[in-house]
Coordinates of C-alpha atoms in Angstrom, one line a residue:
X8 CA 93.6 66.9 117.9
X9 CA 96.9 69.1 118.3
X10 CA 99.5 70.3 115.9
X11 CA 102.5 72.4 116.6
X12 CA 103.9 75.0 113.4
X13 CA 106.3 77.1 112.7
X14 CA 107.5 80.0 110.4
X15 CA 110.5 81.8 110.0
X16 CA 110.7 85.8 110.5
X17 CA 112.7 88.0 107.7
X18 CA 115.1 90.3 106.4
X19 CA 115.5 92.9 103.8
X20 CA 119.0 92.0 101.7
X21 CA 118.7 95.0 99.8
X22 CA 116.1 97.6 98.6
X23 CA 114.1 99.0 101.4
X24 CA 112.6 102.4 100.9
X25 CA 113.3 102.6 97.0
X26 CA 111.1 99.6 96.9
X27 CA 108.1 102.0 97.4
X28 CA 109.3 103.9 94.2
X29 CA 109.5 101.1 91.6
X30 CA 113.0 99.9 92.5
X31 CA 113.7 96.2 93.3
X32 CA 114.1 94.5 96.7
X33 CA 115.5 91.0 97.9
X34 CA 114.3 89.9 101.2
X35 CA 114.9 86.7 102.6
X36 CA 113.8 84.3 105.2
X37 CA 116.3 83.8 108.7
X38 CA 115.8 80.8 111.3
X39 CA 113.8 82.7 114.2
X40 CA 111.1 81.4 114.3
X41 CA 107.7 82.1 115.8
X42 CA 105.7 78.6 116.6
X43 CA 102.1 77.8 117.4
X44 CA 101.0 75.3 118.9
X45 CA 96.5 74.6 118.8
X46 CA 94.7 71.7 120.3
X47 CA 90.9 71.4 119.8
X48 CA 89.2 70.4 122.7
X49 CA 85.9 68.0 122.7
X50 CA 82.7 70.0 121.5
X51 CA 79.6 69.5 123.5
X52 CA 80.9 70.2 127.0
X53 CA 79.7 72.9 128.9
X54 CA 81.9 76.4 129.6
X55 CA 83.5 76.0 126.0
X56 CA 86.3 78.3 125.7
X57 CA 89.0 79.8 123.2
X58 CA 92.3 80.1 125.2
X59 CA 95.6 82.0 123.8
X60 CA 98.5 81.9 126.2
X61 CA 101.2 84.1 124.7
X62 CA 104.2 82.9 126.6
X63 CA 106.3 85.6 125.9
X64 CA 104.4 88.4 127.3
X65 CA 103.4 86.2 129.9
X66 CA 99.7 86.6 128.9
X67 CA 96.7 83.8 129.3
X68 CA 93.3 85.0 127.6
X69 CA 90.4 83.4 126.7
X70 CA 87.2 84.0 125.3
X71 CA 83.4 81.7 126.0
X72 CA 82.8 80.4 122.7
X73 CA 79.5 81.0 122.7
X74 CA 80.3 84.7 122.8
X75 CA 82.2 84.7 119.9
X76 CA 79.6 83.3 118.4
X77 CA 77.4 85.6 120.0
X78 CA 79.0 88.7 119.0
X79 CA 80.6 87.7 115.3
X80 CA 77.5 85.8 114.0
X81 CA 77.0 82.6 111.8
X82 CA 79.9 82.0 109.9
X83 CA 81.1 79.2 107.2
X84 CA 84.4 78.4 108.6
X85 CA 86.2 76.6 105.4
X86 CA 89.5 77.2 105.4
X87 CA 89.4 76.6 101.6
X88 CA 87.7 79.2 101.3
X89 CA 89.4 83.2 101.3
X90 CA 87.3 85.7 103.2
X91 CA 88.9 89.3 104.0
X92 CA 88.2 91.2 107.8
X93 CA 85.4 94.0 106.9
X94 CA 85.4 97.2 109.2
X95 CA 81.9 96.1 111.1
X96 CA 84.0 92.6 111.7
X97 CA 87.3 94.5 113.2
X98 CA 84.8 96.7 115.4
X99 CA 83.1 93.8 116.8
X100 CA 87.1 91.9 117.2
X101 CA 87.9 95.3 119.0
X102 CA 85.1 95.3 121.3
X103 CA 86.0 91.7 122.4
X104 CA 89.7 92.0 123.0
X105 CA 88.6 95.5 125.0
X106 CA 87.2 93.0 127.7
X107 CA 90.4 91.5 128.5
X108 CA 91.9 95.2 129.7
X109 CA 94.9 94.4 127.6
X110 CA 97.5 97.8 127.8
X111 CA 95.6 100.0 125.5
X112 CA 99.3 101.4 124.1
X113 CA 100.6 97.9 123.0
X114 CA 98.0 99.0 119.5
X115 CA 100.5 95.8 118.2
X116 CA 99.3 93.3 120.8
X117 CA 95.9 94.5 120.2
X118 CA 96.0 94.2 116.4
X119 CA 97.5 90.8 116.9
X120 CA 94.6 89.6 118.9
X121 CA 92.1 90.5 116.4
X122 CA 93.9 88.9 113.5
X123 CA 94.1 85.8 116.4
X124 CA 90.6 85.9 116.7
X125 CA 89.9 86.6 113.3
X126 CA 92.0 83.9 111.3
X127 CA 91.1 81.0 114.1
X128 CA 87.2 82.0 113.5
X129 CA 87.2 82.1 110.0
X130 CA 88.9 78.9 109.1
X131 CA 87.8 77.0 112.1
X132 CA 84.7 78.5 113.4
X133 CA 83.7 78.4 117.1
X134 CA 85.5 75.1 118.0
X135 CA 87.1 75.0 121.7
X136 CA 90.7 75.3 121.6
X137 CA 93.8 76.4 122.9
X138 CA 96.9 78.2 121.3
X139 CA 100.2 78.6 122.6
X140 CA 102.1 81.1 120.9
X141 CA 106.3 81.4 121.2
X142 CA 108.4 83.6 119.5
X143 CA 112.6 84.1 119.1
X144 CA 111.7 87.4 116.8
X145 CA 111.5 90.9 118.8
X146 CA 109.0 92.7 118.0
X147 CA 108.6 95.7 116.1
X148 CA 112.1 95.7 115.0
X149 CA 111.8 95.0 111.5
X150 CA 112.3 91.2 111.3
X151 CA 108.6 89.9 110.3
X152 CA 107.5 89.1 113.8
X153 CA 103.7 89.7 113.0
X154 CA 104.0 87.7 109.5
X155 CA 106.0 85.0 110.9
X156 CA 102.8 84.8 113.7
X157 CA 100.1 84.8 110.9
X158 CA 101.8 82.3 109.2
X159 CA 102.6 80.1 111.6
X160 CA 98.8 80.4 112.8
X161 CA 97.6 80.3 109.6
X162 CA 99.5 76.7 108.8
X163 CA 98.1 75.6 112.1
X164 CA 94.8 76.4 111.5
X165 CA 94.7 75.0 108.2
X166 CA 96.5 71.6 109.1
X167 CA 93.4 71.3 111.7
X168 CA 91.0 72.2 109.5
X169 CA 88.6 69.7 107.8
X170 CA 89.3 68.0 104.6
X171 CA 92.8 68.9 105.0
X172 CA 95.5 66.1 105.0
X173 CA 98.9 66.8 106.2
X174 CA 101.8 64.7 103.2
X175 CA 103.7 62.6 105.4
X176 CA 107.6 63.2 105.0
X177 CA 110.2 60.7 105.2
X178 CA 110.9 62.1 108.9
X179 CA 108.5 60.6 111.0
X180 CA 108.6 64.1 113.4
X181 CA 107.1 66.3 110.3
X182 CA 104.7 66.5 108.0
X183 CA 104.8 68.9 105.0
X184 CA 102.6 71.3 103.3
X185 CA 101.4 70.6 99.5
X186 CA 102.2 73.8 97.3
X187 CA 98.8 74.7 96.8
X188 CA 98.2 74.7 101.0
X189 CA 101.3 76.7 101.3
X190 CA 99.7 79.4 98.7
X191 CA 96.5 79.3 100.8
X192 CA 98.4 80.1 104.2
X193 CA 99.9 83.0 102.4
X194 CA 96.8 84.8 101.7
X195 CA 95.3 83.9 104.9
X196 CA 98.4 85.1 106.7
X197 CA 97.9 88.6 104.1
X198 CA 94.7 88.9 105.5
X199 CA 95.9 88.9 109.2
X200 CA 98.5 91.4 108.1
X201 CA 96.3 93.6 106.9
X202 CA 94.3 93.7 110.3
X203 CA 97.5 94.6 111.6
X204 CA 99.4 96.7 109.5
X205 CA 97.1 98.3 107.4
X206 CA 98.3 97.8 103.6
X207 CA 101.5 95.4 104.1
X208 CA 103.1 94.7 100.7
X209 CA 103.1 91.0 101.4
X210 CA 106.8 90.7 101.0
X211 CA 106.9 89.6 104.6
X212 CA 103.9 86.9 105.1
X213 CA 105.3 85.6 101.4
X214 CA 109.1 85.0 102.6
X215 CA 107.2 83.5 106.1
X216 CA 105.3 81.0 104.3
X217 CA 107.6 79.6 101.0
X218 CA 111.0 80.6 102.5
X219 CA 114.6 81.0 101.2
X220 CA 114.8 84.3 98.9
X221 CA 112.7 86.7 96.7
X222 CA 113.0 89.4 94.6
X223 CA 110.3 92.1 95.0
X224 CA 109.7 94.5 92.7
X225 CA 106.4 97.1 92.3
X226 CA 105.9 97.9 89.1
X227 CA 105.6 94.4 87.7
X228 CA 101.7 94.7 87.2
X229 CA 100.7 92.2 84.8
X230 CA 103.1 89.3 86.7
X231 CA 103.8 88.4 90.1
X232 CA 105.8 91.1 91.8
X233 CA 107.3 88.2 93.7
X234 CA 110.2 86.4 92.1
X235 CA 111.6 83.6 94.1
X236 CA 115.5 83.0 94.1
X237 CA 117.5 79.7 95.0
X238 CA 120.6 80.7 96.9
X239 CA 123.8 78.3 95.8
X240 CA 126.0 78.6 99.0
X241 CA 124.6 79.0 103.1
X242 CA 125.0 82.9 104.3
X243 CA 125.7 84.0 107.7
X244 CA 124.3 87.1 108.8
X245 CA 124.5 88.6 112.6
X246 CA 121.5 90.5 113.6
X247 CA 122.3 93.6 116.0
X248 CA 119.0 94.9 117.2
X249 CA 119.6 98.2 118.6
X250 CA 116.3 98.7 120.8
X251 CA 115.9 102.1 119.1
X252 CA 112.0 101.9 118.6
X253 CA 111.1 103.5 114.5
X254 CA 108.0 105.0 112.8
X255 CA 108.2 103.3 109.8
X256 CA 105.2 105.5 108.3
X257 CA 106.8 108.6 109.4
X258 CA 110.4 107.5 107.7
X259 CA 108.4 106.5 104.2
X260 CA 106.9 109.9 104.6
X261 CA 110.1 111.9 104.9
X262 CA 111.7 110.2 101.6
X263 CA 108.5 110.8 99.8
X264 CA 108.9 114.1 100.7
X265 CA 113.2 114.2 99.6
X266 CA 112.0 112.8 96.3
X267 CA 109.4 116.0 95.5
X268 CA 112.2 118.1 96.7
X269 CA 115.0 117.0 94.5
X270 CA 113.2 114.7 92.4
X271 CA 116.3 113.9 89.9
X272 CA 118.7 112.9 92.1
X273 CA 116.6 110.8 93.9
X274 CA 115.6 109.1 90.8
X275 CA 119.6 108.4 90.2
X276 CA 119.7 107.3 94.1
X277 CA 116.6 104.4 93.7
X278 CA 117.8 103.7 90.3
X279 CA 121.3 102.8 91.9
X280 CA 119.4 100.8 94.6
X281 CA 117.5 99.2 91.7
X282 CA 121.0 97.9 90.0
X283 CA 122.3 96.9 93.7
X284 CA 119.3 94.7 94.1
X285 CA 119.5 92.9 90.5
X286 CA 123.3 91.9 91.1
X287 CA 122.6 90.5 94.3
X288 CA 119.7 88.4 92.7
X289 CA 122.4 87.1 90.3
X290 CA 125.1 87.0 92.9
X291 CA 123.0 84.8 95.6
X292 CA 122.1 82.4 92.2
X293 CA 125.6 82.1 90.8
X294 CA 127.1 78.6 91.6
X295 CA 130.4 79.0 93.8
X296 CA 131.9 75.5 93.9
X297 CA 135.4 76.4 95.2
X298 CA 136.6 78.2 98.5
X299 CA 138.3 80.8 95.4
X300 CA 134.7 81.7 94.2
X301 CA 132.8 81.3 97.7
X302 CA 135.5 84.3 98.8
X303 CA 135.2 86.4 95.5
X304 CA 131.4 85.7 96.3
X305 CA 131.2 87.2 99.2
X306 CA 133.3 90.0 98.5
X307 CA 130.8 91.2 95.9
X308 CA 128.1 90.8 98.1
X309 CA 129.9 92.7 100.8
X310 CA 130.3 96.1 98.3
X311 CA 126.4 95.5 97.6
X312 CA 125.7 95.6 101.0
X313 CA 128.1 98.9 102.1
X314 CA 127.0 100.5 98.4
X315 CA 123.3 99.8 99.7
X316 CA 123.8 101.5 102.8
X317 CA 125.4 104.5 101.9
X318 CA 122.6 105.1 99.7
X319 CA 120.3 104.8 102.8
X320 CA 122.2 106.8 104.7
X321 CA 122.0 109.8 102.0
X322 CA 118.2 109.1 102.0
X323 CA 118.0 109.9 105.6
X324 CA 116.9 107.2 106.8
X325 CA 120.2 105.7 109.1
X326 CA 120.2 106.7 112.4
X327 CA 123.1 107.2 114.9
X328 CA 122.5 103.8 117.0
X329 CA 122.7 102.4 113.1
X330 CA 125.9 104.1 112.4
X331 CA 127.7 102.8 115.8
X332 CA 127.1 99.5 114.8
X333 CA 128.7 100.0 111.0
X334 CA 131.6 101.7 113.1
X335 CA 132.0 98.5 115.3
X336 CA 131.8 95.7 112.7
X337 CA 134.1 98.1 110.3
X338 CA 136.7 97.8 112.7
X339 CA 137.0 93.8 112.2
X340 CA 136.5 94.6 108.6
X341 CA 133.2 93.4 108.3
X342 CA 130.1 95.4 106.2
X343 CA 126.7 96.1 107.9
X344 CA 123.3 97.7 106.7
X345 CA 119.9 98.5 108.2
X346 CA 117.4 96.3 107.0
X347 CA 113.9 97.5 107.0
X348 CA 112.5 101.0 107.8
X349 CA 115.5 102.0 109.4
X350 CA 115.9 104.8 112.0
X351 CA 116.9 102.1 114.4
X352 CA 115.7 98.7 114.2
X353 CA 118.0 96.1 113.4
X354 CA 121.0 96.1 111.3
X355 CA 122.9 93.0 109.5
X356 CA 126.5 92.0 109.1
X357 CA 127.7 89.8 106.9
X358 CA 129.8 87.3 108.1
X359 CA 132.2 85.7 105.7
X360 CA 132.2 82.1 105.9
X361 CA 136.1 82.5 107.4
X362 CA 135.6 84.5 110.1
X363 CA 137.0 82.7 113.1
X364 CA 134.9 82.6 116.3
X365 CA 136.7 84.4 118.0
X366 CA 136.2 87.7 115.9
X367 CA 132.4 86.7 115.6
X368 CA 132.3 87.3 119.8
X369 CA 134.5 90.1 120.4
X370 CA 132.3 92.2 118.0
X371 CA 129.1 90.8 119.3
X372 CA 130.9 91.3 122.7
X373 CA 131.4 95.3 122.0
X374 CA 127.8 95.8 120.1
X375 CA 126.0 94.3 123.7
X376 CA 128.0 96.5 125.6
X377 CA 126.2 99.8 123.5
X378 CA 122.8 98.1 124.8
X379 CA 121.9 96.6 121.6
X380 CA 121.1 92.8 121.5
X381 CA 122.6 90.3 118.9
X382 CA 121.1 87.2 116.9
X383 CA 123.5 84.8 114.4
X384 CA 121.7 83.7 111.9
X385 CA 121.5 81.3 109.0
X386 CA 119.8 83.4 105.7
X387 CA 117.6 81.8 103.2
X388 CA 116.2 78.6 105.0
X389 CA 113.1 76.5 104.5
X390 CA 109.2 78.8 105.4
X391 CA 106.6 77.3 107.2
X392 CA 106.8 74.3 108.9
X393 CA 104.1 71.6 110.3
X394 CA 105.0 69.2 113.0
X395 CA 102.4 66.3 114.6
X396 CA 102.2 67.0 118.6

């Protein structure tokens, strides 16, 4: 058996930062996608193995199943069936990705191969296998790289899972997931988060799975935080990723600590960022039939976008590589914003549906020649996808 899948990585539209303070957020899903592809092999043969060949990093490892089930114990393996990583189970996950003398400073790689070894266990047990893992989402740069991984693992893992049938779409090349299936590969992609971030919101493994655009916002206690949104017209975004490595725990820290020294005025600063995020939500909704309205459209969004990051900017959390890239774009007229934690990362610029070609790769020409590398991408496409191998 063998099944390839596929999920999207994400941005933050607006929001980031006074998100942790009760404002709103609006993240949305782009098409980079990471894809995994699993095929069981026979049971009963001797030297069983679990094999993950990352492509990217240009790294085969593989594990004796019977050590796995040496090490990790009896377990259940129904994917139907929700089970969190305790700390005696992460210990034991360290202990066996320690034997493959992976670079004890990649602490991402090595949190990614516990959640690996974790989510295929859990939902499929000791069966041999092998995974193939691809990615167009740089890591660690604020895009959803490790989300869009659990996801797509998750939805792989569940498609191969039994009692699970795959809804056959009118595409003969794909199959789709039922709504309740796509909830289930959510949580199960929360829980491989968690083994690698710690306490993610679930913003990212949410927009991953279900796709296009949600609002996010904290305080909502009683409902779901997570408010889907259905965009009316296709946005173009470009992606400048400036390589500028950011500690996103450390940049939280330092506008939790802003807010205790001038409390007010950062109040007035999130509740601004609040109001930002709400227009957009209505903005990205409102139906735009005529090239009149698309341009008025994307006009407004434009001022939310360079309202939102001059906000950012005054919270300290901008950075200079972040600011060269504004400069650049701003000289073709066009708006850009950090998205994410900030202090480097990536940064988005809106590109109106107008904009010849030729402007599009003289400023992606200029921002490459700072260092920094560039993605064009669609905004607000379809989650998690399942394809037959």
């Amino acid at each position: 058996m063998e099944v390839r899948c596929r999920a999207p990585g994400k941005i933050i539209l607006a929001g980031e930062h006074a998100v942790v303070h009760g404002a709103a957020a609006i993240a949305a899903s782009i098409d980079l996608y990471t894809e995994v592809r699993i095929s069981l092999h026979p049971s009963g043969q001797e030297n069983e193995l679990l094999e993950l060949d990352l492509k990217d990093m240009g790294l085969n490892l593989s594990w004796p199943c019977s050590q796995l089930k040496e090490v990790l114990g009896d377990c259940s393996a129904d994917g139907s069936v929700l089970v969190s990583c305790t700390s005696e189970k992460l210990e034991l996950l360290s202990g066996l990705v320690a034997q493959k003398n992976t670079p004890q400073e990649n602490v991402q790689l090595n949190s990614g191969l516990y959640a690996f070894l974790f989510l295929y266990t859990s939902i499929l047990g000791y069966k041999p296998g092998k995974a193939v893992v691809t990615s167009e989402l740089p890591m660690g740069s604020g895009l959803g790289s490790s989300a869009s991984f659990c996801v797509a693992l998750s939805g792989a893992l569940i498609a191969l899972s039994e009692g699970f049938s795959l809804k056959t779409k009118e595409k003969k090349d794909q199959f789709s997931f039922r709504k309740n299936d796509l909830e289930l590969i959510s949580k199960w992609a929360f829980e491989g988060e968690k083994i690698i971030h710690g306490k993610p919101s679930g913003i990212d493994n949410t927009v991953s799975t279900f796709g296009n655009m949600i609002k996010f916002k904290k305080e909502l206690k009683t409902t779901n935080p997570m408010m889907p949104l259905n965009s009316t017209t296709p946005l173009k975004m470009l992606i400048t990723d400036t390589r500028v490595g950011r500690n996103t725990k450390s940049l939280v820290s330092s506008v939790s600590e802003r807010v205790l020294r001038h409390p007010d005025t950062m109040s007035s600063v999130f509740n601004a960022i609040n109001s930002i995020s709400d227009e957009l939500a209505l903005l990205v909704e409102s139906p735009a039939e005529y090239k009149v309205e698309v341009s008025e459209k994307e006009e407004k969004l434009k001022e939310l976008m360079q309202m939102n990051q001059g906000l950012l900017q005054c919270i300290g959390v901008s950075h200079e590589s972040i600011e060269t890239v504004v400069r650049t774009t701003m000289k073709e007229k066009l708006v850009s914003k950090l998205t994410g934690a900030g202090g480097g990362g990536c940064v988005l610029t809106f590109v109106p549906t107008l904009l010849s070609a030729a402007v599009t790769e003289k400023v992606i020409s200029e921002l490459e020649q700072c260092g920094f590398r560039c993605f064009m991408v669609e905004v607000g496409g379809p989650g998690v996808q399942v394809f037959p191998c």
